[in-house]
Coordinates of C-alpha atoms in Angstrom, one line a residue:
X1 CA -19.3 -17.0 4.3
X2 CA -19.1 -15.9 8.0
X3 CA -20.1 -12.4 8.9
X4 CA -18.9 -12.4 12.5
X5 CA -20.7 -10.6 15.3
X6 CA -17.7 -10.9 17.6
X7 CA -14.1 -12.0 17.7
X8 CA -15.3 -15.2 19.4
X9 CA -17.2 -16.1 16.2
X10 CA -13.9 -15.9 14.3
X11 CA -12.1 -18.0 16.8
X12 CA -14.8 -20.7 16.7
X13 CA -14.9 -21.0 12.9
X14 CA -11.1 -21.1 12.7
X15 CA -10.9 -23.9 15.3
X16 CA -13.5 -25.9 13.4
X17 CA -11.7 -25.3 10.1
X18 CA -8.4 -26.3 11.6
X19 CA -9.8 -29.6 12.8
X20 CA -11.3 -30.4 9.4
X21 CA -8.5 -28.9 7.2
X22 CA -10.8 -26.3 5.6
X23 CA -9.1 -23.2 4.3
X24 CA -10.1 -19.8 5.7
X25 CA -9.6 -16.3 4.3
X26 CA -10.4 -12.9 5.9
X27 CA -11.8 -10.4 3.4
X28 CA -12.1 -6.7 3.9
X29 CA -13.1 -4.4 1.0
X30 CA -11.5 -6.5 -1.7
X31 CA -8.9 -4.1 -3.1
X32 CA -6.2 -6.7 -3.8
X33 CA -6.4 -7.8 -7.5
X34 CA -5.4 -11.5 -7.6
X35 CA -7.7 -13.3 -5.2
X36 CA -5.4 -12.8 -2.2
X37 CA -8.5 -12.7 0.1
X38 CA -10.5 -15.4 -1.5
X39 CA -11.0 -19.2 -0.8
X40 CA -13.2 -22.1 -1.7
X41 CA -13.4 -22.8 2.1
X42 CA -14.8 -20.3 4.6
X43 CA -14.6 -16.6 3.7
X44 CA -14.8 -14.2 6.7
X45 CA -16.3 -10.8 5.9
X46 CA -14.5 -8.6 8.3
X47 CA -16.5 -5.5 7.6
X48 CA -19.1 -6.5 10.2
X49 CA -16.5 -5.7 12.8
X50 CA -15.9 -2.0 12.2
X51 CA -16.0 -0.1 15.5
X52 CA -13.6 2.7 16.4
X53 CA -13.2 1.8 20.1
X54 CA -11.1 4.7 21.3
X55 CA -9.3 7.8 20.1
X56 CA -6.7 9.1 22.5
X57 CA -4.3 12.0 22.4
X58 CA -1.9 10.1 20.1
X59 CA -3.4 6.7 19.3
X60 CA -6.6 5.0 18.2
X61 CA -8.0 1.5 18.8
X62 CA -9.9 0.2 15.8
X63 CA -11.5 -3.0 14.6
X64 CA -9.9 -4.7 11.6
X65 CA -13.1 -4.3 9.5
X66 CA -13.2 -0.5 10.0
X67 CA -11.7 1.5 7.1
X68 CA -9.1 4.3 7.2
X69 CA -11.6 6.9 5.9
X70 CA -13.7 6.3 9.1
X71 CA -10.7 6.9 11.3
X72 CA -9.4 9.8 9.3
X73 CA -12.7 11.7 9.6
X74 CA -13.1 10.8 13.3
X75 CA -9.6 11.7 14.2
X76 CA -9.7 15.0 12.3
X77 CA -12.6 16.1 14.4
X78 CA -10.1 16.0 17.3
X79 CA -7.3 17.7 15.4
X80 CA -5.5 14.4 14.7
X81 CA -4.6 12.2 11.8
X82 CA -2.9 8.8 11.1
X83 CA 0.7 9.6 10.1
X84 CA 0.5 7.4 6.9
X85 CA -2.5 7.7 4.7
X86 CA -2.8 5.8 1.4
X87 CA -4.1 7.8 -1.6
X88 CA -7.4 5.9 -1.4
X89 CA -8.8 5.5 2.1
X90 CA -11.6 3.1 1.5
X91 CA -9.5 0.2 2.8
X92 CA -9.8 -1.8 5.9
X93 CA -7.3 -1.8 8.7
X94 CA -6.9 -5.6 8.5
X95 CA -6.3 -5.4 4.7
X96 CA -3.7 -2.7 4.6
X97 CA -1.9 -3.9 7.7
X98 CA -1.6 -7.4 6.2
X99 CA 0.1 -5.9 3.1
X100 CA 1.8 -2.7 4.0
X101 CA -0.4 0.4 3.3
X102 CA 2.0 2.6 1.3
X103 CA 1.1 6.3 1.2
X104 CA 2.2 9.1 -1.2
X105 CA 3.9 10.8 1.9
X106 CA 7.7 10.4 1.5
X107 CA 8.7 10.5 5.2
X108 CA 5.9 8.6 7.0
X109 CA 6.7 5.0 6.4
X110 CA 3.8 2.6 5.7
X111 CA 0.6 2.1 7.7
X112 CA 2.3 -1.0 9.1
X113 CA 4.9 1.3 10.7
X114 CA 2.3 3.2 12.7
X115 CA 1.0 0.2 14.5
X116 CA 1.4 0.0 18.3
X117 CA -0.4 -3.2 19.1
X118 CA -2.4 -6.0 17.3
X119 CA -5.1 -8.4 18.4
X120 CA -4.8 -11.6 16.2
X121 CA -6.6 -14.9 15.9
X122 CA -4.0 -17.5 14.8
X123 CA -4.6 -20.6 12.7
X124 CA -5.4 -22.6 15.8
X125 CA -8.2 -20.2 16.9
X126 CA -6.0 -18.7 19.7
X127 CA -6.5 -15.0 20.4
X128 CA -3.2 -13.3 21.0
X129 CA -2.2 -9.7 21.6
X130 CA 1.2 -8.7 20.2
X131 CA 3.4 -5.7 19.9
X132 CA 7.1 -4.8 19.5
X133 CA 7.5 -5.5 23.2
X134 CA 5.3 -8.5 23.6
X135 CA 5.1 -11.5 21.2
X136 CA 7.3 -9.6 18.8
X137 CA 7.8 -12.5 16.3
X138 CA 4.1 -12.8 15.7
X139 CA 3.7 -9.0 15.5
X140 CA 6.4 -8.6 12.8
X141 CA 5.2 -11.6 10.9
X142 CA 1.6 -10.5 10.7
X143 CA 2.3 -6.9 9.7
X144 CA 2.7 -7.1 5.9
X145 CA 2.5 -10.9 6.3
X146 CA -0.2 -11.4 3.6
X147 CA -2.6 -13.1 6.1
X148 CA -0.4 -16.2 6.6
X149 CA 0.1 -16.2 10.4
X150 CA -3.1 -14.8 11.8
X151 CA -6.3 -12.9 11.2
X152 CA -6.0 -9.3 12.5
X153 CA -9.1 -8.4 14.5
X154 CA -8.1 -5.2 16.2
X155 CA -5.3 -2.7 15.9
X156 CA -3.9 0.2 18.0
X157 CA -2.3 2.8 15.7
X158 CA -0.5 6.0 16.2
X159 CA -2.1 9.4 15.6
X160 CA -0.3 12.8 15.2
X161 CA -1.5 16.4 15.0
X162 CA -3.2 17.1 11.7
X163 CA -1.9 19.9 9.5
X164 CA -4.3 22.6 8.7
X165 CA -3.5 23.3 5.1
X166 CA -2.0 21.7 1.9
X167 CA -0.2 23.6 -0.8
X168 CA -0.1 21.6 -4.1
X169 CA 2.2 21.8 -7.1
X170 CA 1.3 20.1 -10.4
X171 CA 4.3 20.1 -12.7
X172 CA 3.8 19.0 -16.3
X173 CA 6.7 17.6 -18.5
X174 CA 7.1 16.7 -22.2
X175 CA 10.2 14.6 -21.5
X176 CA 10.1 11.7 -19.0
X177 CA 13.8 12.1 -18.2
X178 CA 13.2 15.7 -17.1
X179 CA 10.3 14.6 -14.9
X180 CA 12.4 11.9 -13.2
X181 CA 15.3 14.3 -12.7
X182 CA 13.0 16.8 -11.0
X183 CA 11.4 13.9 -9.0
X184 CA 14.8 13.1 -7.6
X185 CA 15.5 16.7 -6.9
X186 CA 12.3 17.2 -4.9
X187 CA 12.8 13.9 -3.1
X188 CA 16.4 14.5 -2.0
X189 CA 15.6 18.0 -0.8
X190 CA 12.7 16.6 1.3
X191 CA 10.9 19.9 1.5
X192 CA 7.6 18.5 0.3
X193 CA 5.3 16.2 2.3
X194 CA 3.9 14.1 -0.6
X195 CA 5.3 13.4 -4.0
X196 CA 4.4 11.1 -6.9
X197 CA 4.8 10.9 -10.7
X198 CA 2.0 10.1 -13.1
X199 CA 2.6 8.7 -16.7
X200 CA 0.3 8.2 -19.6
X201 CA -1.5 10.7 -21.8
X202 CA -0.1 13.3 -19.5
X203 CA 3.3 13.2 -17.6
X204 CA 3.4 15.1 -14.4
X205 CA 4.7 15.4 -10.9
X206 CA 2.3 16.1 -8.0
X207 CA 3.9 17.5 -4.9
X208 CA 2.2 18.7 -1.8
X209 CA 3.4 20.5 1.3
X210 CA 1.5 20.2 4.6
X211 CA 1.5 23.4 6.7
X212 CA -0.2 25.5 9.3
X213 CA -2.3 28.4 8.0
X214 CA 0.1 31.0 9.5
X215 CA 3.2 29.3 8.0
X216 CA 2.7 28.8 4.2
X217 CA 5.6 27.5 2.2
X218 CA 7.7 29.7 -0.1
X219 CA 6.6 28.5 -3.5
X220 CA 9.6 30.0 -5.4
X221 CA 12.0 28.2 -3.0
X222 CA 10.2 24.9 -3.3
X223 CA 10.2 25.0 -7.1
X224 CA 13.7 26.5 -7.6
X225 CA 15.7 25.1 -10.5
X226 CA 13.0 22.7 -11.6
X227 CA 12.1 22.5 -15.3
X228 CA 8.4 21.8 -15.9
X229 CA 6.7 23.0 -19.0
X230 CA 3.7 24.1 -16.9
X231 CA 3.1 24.6 -13.2
X232 CA -0.2 24.7 -11.4
X233 CA -0.6 25.7 -7.7
X234 CA -3.5 24.6 -5.6
X235 CA -4.6 25.3 -2.0
X236 CA -6.7 23.1 0.1
X237 CA -7.6 22.1 3.7
X238 CA -6.0 18.9 5.0
X239 CA -9.1 16.7 5.2
X240 CA -10.4 17.4 1.7
X241 CA -6.9 16.8 0.4
X242 CA -6.5 13.4 1.9
X243 CA -10.0 12.2 1.0
X244 CA -10.0 13.5 -2.6
X245 CA -9.1 10.1 -4.2
X246 CA -12.1 8.5 -2.5
X247 CA -14.3 11.2 -4.1
X248 CA -12.5 10.6 -7.5
X249 CA -13.1 6.8 -7.2
X250 CA -16.8 7.5 -6.7
X251 CA -16.8 9.5 -9.9
X252 CA -15.1 6.6 -11.7
X253 CA -17.7 4.2 -10.4
X254 CA -20.5 6.3 -11.9
X255 CA -18.7 7.1 -15.1
X256 CA -17.0 3.8 -16.0
X257 CA -18.6 1.2 -13.8
X258 CA -15.1 1.1 -12.4
X259 CA -15.7 -1.7 -9.8
X260 CA -16.5 -4.2 -12.6
X261 CA -13.4 -3.5 -14.7
X262 CA -10.6 -6.1 -14.6
X263 CA -7.6 -4.8 -12.7
X264 CA -4.5 -6.9 -13.3
X265 CA -2.2 -4.4 -11.5
X266 CA 1.5 -4.6 -11.2
X267 CA 3.2 -3.0 -8.2
X268 CA 7.0 -3.2 -7.7
X269 CA 9.6 -1.8 -5.3
X270 CA 12.6 -0.6 -7.3
X271 CA 16.1 0.4 -6.0
X272 CA 17.4 3.9 -6.6
X273 CA 20.2 2.8 -8.9
X274 CA 17.8 1.3 -11.5
X275 CA 14.5 3.2 -11.1
X276 CA 15.1 5.7 -13.9
X277 CA 16.1 3.1 -16.4
X278 CA 13.3 0.7 -15.6
X279 CA 10.5 3.3 -15.4
X280 CA 11.6 4.9 -18.7
X281 CA 11.8 1.6 -20.4
X282 CA 8.4 0.4 -19.2
X283 CA 6.5 3.6 -19.7
X284 CA 7.7 3.9 -23.3
X285 CA 6.6 0.3 -24.0
X286 CA 3.1 0.6 -22.6
X287 CA 0.2 0.6 -25.0
X288 CA -3.4 2.0 -24.4
X289 CA -4.4 -1.6 -23.6
X290 CA -1.8 -1.8 -20.9
X291 CA -3.4 1.2 -19.1
X292 CA -7.0 0.6 -20.1
X293 CA -10.0 2.8 -19.9
X294 CA -9.7 3.6 -16.2
X295 CA -6.1 2.9 -15.4
X296 CA -3.1 4.8 -14.0
X297 CA 0.7 4.6 -14.0
X298 CA 2.3 6.0 -10.9
X299 CA 5.7 6.3 -9.2
X300 CA 6.1 6.9 -5.4
X301 CA 9.2 7.0 -3.2
X302 CA 9.9 6.5 0.4
X303 CA 12.8 6.9 2.9
X304 CA 14.0 3.4 3.5
X305 CA 14.7 4.0 7.2
X306 CA 11.0 4.7 7.8
X307 CA 9.9 1.3 6.4
X308 CA 10.7 -0.9 9.4
X309 CA 8.6 -4.1 9.1
X310 CA 10.7 -7.1 8.0
X311 CA 7.9 -8.8 6.1
X312 CA 7.6 -5.9 3.8
X313 CA 10.3 -6.9 1.3
X314 CA 12.4 -4.1 -0.2
X315 CA 15.3 -4.0 -2.6
X316 CA 18.5 -5.1 -0.8
X317 CA 20.7 -2.2 -1.8
X318 CA 21.8 0.4 0.8
X319 CA 20.3 3.5 -0.8
X320 CA 18.5 6.1 1.2
X321 CA 15.3 5.9 -0.9
X322 CA 13.2 3.1 -2.4
X323 CA 10.6 3.6 -5.2
X324 CA 7.2 2.1 -5.7
X325 CA 6.1 1.8 -9.3
X326 CA 2.6 0.7 -10.2
X327 CA 0.8 0.0 -13.5
X328 CA -2.8 0.1 -12.4
X329 CA -4.4 -1.4 -15.5
X330 CA -8.2 -1.3 -15.7
X331 CA -9.8 -2.9 -18.7
X332 CA -12.8 -4.9 -19.8
X333 CA -13.1 -8.4 -18.1
X334 CA -12.3 -11.4 -20.1
X335 CA -10.0 -14.5 -20.1
X336 CA -7.9 -13.4 -23.1
X337 CA -7.3 -9.9 -21.6
X338 CA -6.5 -11.4 -18.2
X339 CA -4.0 -13.9 -19.6
X340 CA -2.3 -11.3 -21.7
X341 CA -1.9 -8.9 -18.7
X342 CA -0.8 -11.6 -16.3
X343 CA 1.9 -12.7 -18.8
X344 CA 2.9 -9.0 -19.2
X345 CA 3.1 -8.6 -15.4
X346 CA 5.4 -11.7 -15.1
X347 CA 7.7 -10.3 -17.8
X348 CA 7.9 -6.9 -16.1
X349 CA 8.4 -8.5 -12.7
X350 CA 11.3 -10.7 -14.0
X351 CA 12.9 -7.6 -15.5
X352 CA 12.6 -5.7 -12.2
X353 CA 13.9 -8.6 -10.2
X354 CA 17.0 -8.8 -12.3
X355 CA 17.6 -5.1 -11.5
X356 CA 17.1 -5.7 -7.7
X357 CA 13.4 -5.0 -7.5
X358 CA 10.8 -6.8 -5.4
X359 CA 7.1 -7.3 -5.4
X360 CA 4.5 -5.5 -3.4
X361 CA 1.9 -8.2 -3.3
X362 CA -1.4 -6.3 -3.6
X363 CA -1.4 -7.0 -7.3
X364 CA -1.4 -9.8 -9.9
X365 CA 1.8 -11.6 -10.7
X366 CA 1.8 -15.4 -11.3
X367 CA 4.0 -16.7 -8.4
X368 CA 5.2 -20.2 -7.4
X369 CA 6.3 -21.2 -3.9
X370 CA 9.9 -21.0 -5.2
X371 CA 9.2 -17.4 -6.1
X372 CA 7.9 -16.7 -2.6
X373 CA 11.0 -18.3 -1.1
X374 CA 13.1 -16.0 -3.3
X375 CA 10.9 -13.0 -2.4
X376 CA 11.5 -13.5 1.4
X377 CA 15.2 -14.4 1.0
X378 CA 17.0 -15.0 4.3
X379 CA 13.7 -14.5 6.2
X380 CA 12.1 -17.5 4.5
X381 CA 13.2 -20.3 6.9
X382 CA 12.1 -18.3 9.9
X383 CA 8.6 -17.7 8.3
X384 CA 8.3 -21.4 7.4
X385 CA 8.9 -22.3 11.1
X386 CA 6.5 -19.6 12.3
X387 CA 3.8 -20.9 9.9
X388 CA 4.1 -24.3 11.4
X389 CA 3.6 -23.0 14.9
X390 CA 0.9 -20.4 14.3
X391 CA -1.1 -22.2 11.5
X392 CA -0.1 -25.9 11.8
X393 CA -3.1 -27.0 9.6
X394 CA -2.0 -24.5 6.9
X395 CA -5.6 -23.2 6.5
X396 CA -5.0 -19.4 6.6
X397 CA -5.3 -17.2 3.4
X398 CA -4.6 -19.9 0.7
X399 CA -5.0 -17.5 -2.3
X400 CA -1.4 -16.5 -2.7
X401 CA -0.1 -20.1 -2.3
X402 CA 2.8 -19.0 -0.3
X403 CA 3.4 -22.1 1.8

């Protein structure tokens, strides 16, 4: 393991590994669930590079090993916030920018969409700075590129003015069809800032509207014509709202030893035309084992036009919205349980793929190189060529077995 004191340390170890054909993986806070950031070669612990270098009026410059919670707190002290915040913020910049960083906000795009510039060490040990205007091919390949084309060492990301307050609506349902209908209604109205559905022992929608203190939303207008069995309204300041999941995870760690549960998650992008059928079918088939003692089943949605990075593979229909469905299983570790859940994930992936869905590769689905070629579609030949030029020894991030 390398705990780098500088970017030069990363360059040196990558050059040596490239010469000797030793695989290299950069690891942040280990929130992927299928060994995406592991290797039997050299593992680089990026958390030793965790400085916030600068916070400007509308941007921040941050080391890849810093986490989003650090920046969110520091930016909020200046009245600012990143525009896209995942539910859980204890994730490094290098990690989420290598995968996507998908928030519950419906209009923000992913964290990869808020990046202005990257500093990257390629598979040859070369340090390159890239953006949409300079070295664009590398920039677009690295963002959501699953660590295949370079190790992110620093990022410049956008910041926006932070809202002051958050109004929350928790809507309970007895019927999943009613929940999904109201989900679509709220989504297409686009009057809320965040929206997600939760399934399991309870079935509910959680919707949140960001606002300034002097301009609260009209609750009756937001909730018009919806049909929940029960409605709960909440009020919160912005910072406690966006950091609440980090607090909840700390409670899970204390109550369930949550970090040591097995988490064979499944996370899929679904097209609008098949989301209702697929989610209903899967939710009704799940057993208590499928969810586990600390698991969750969630549904997000995003405006397609806000998800701009080509390596983030989305359903290929032309609908305005795409949906992210995740079965976040958390159960007791063991080979039998893992094998059972991996087989389940593959079955559910194949079913989603037949309906036009794609994989969001933070999770655990057995995948071959042929599956990856199918996943990337017409982008695959371009990525193969780019891999040959940026990582000719093929040493970077071997865990997913993409190339």
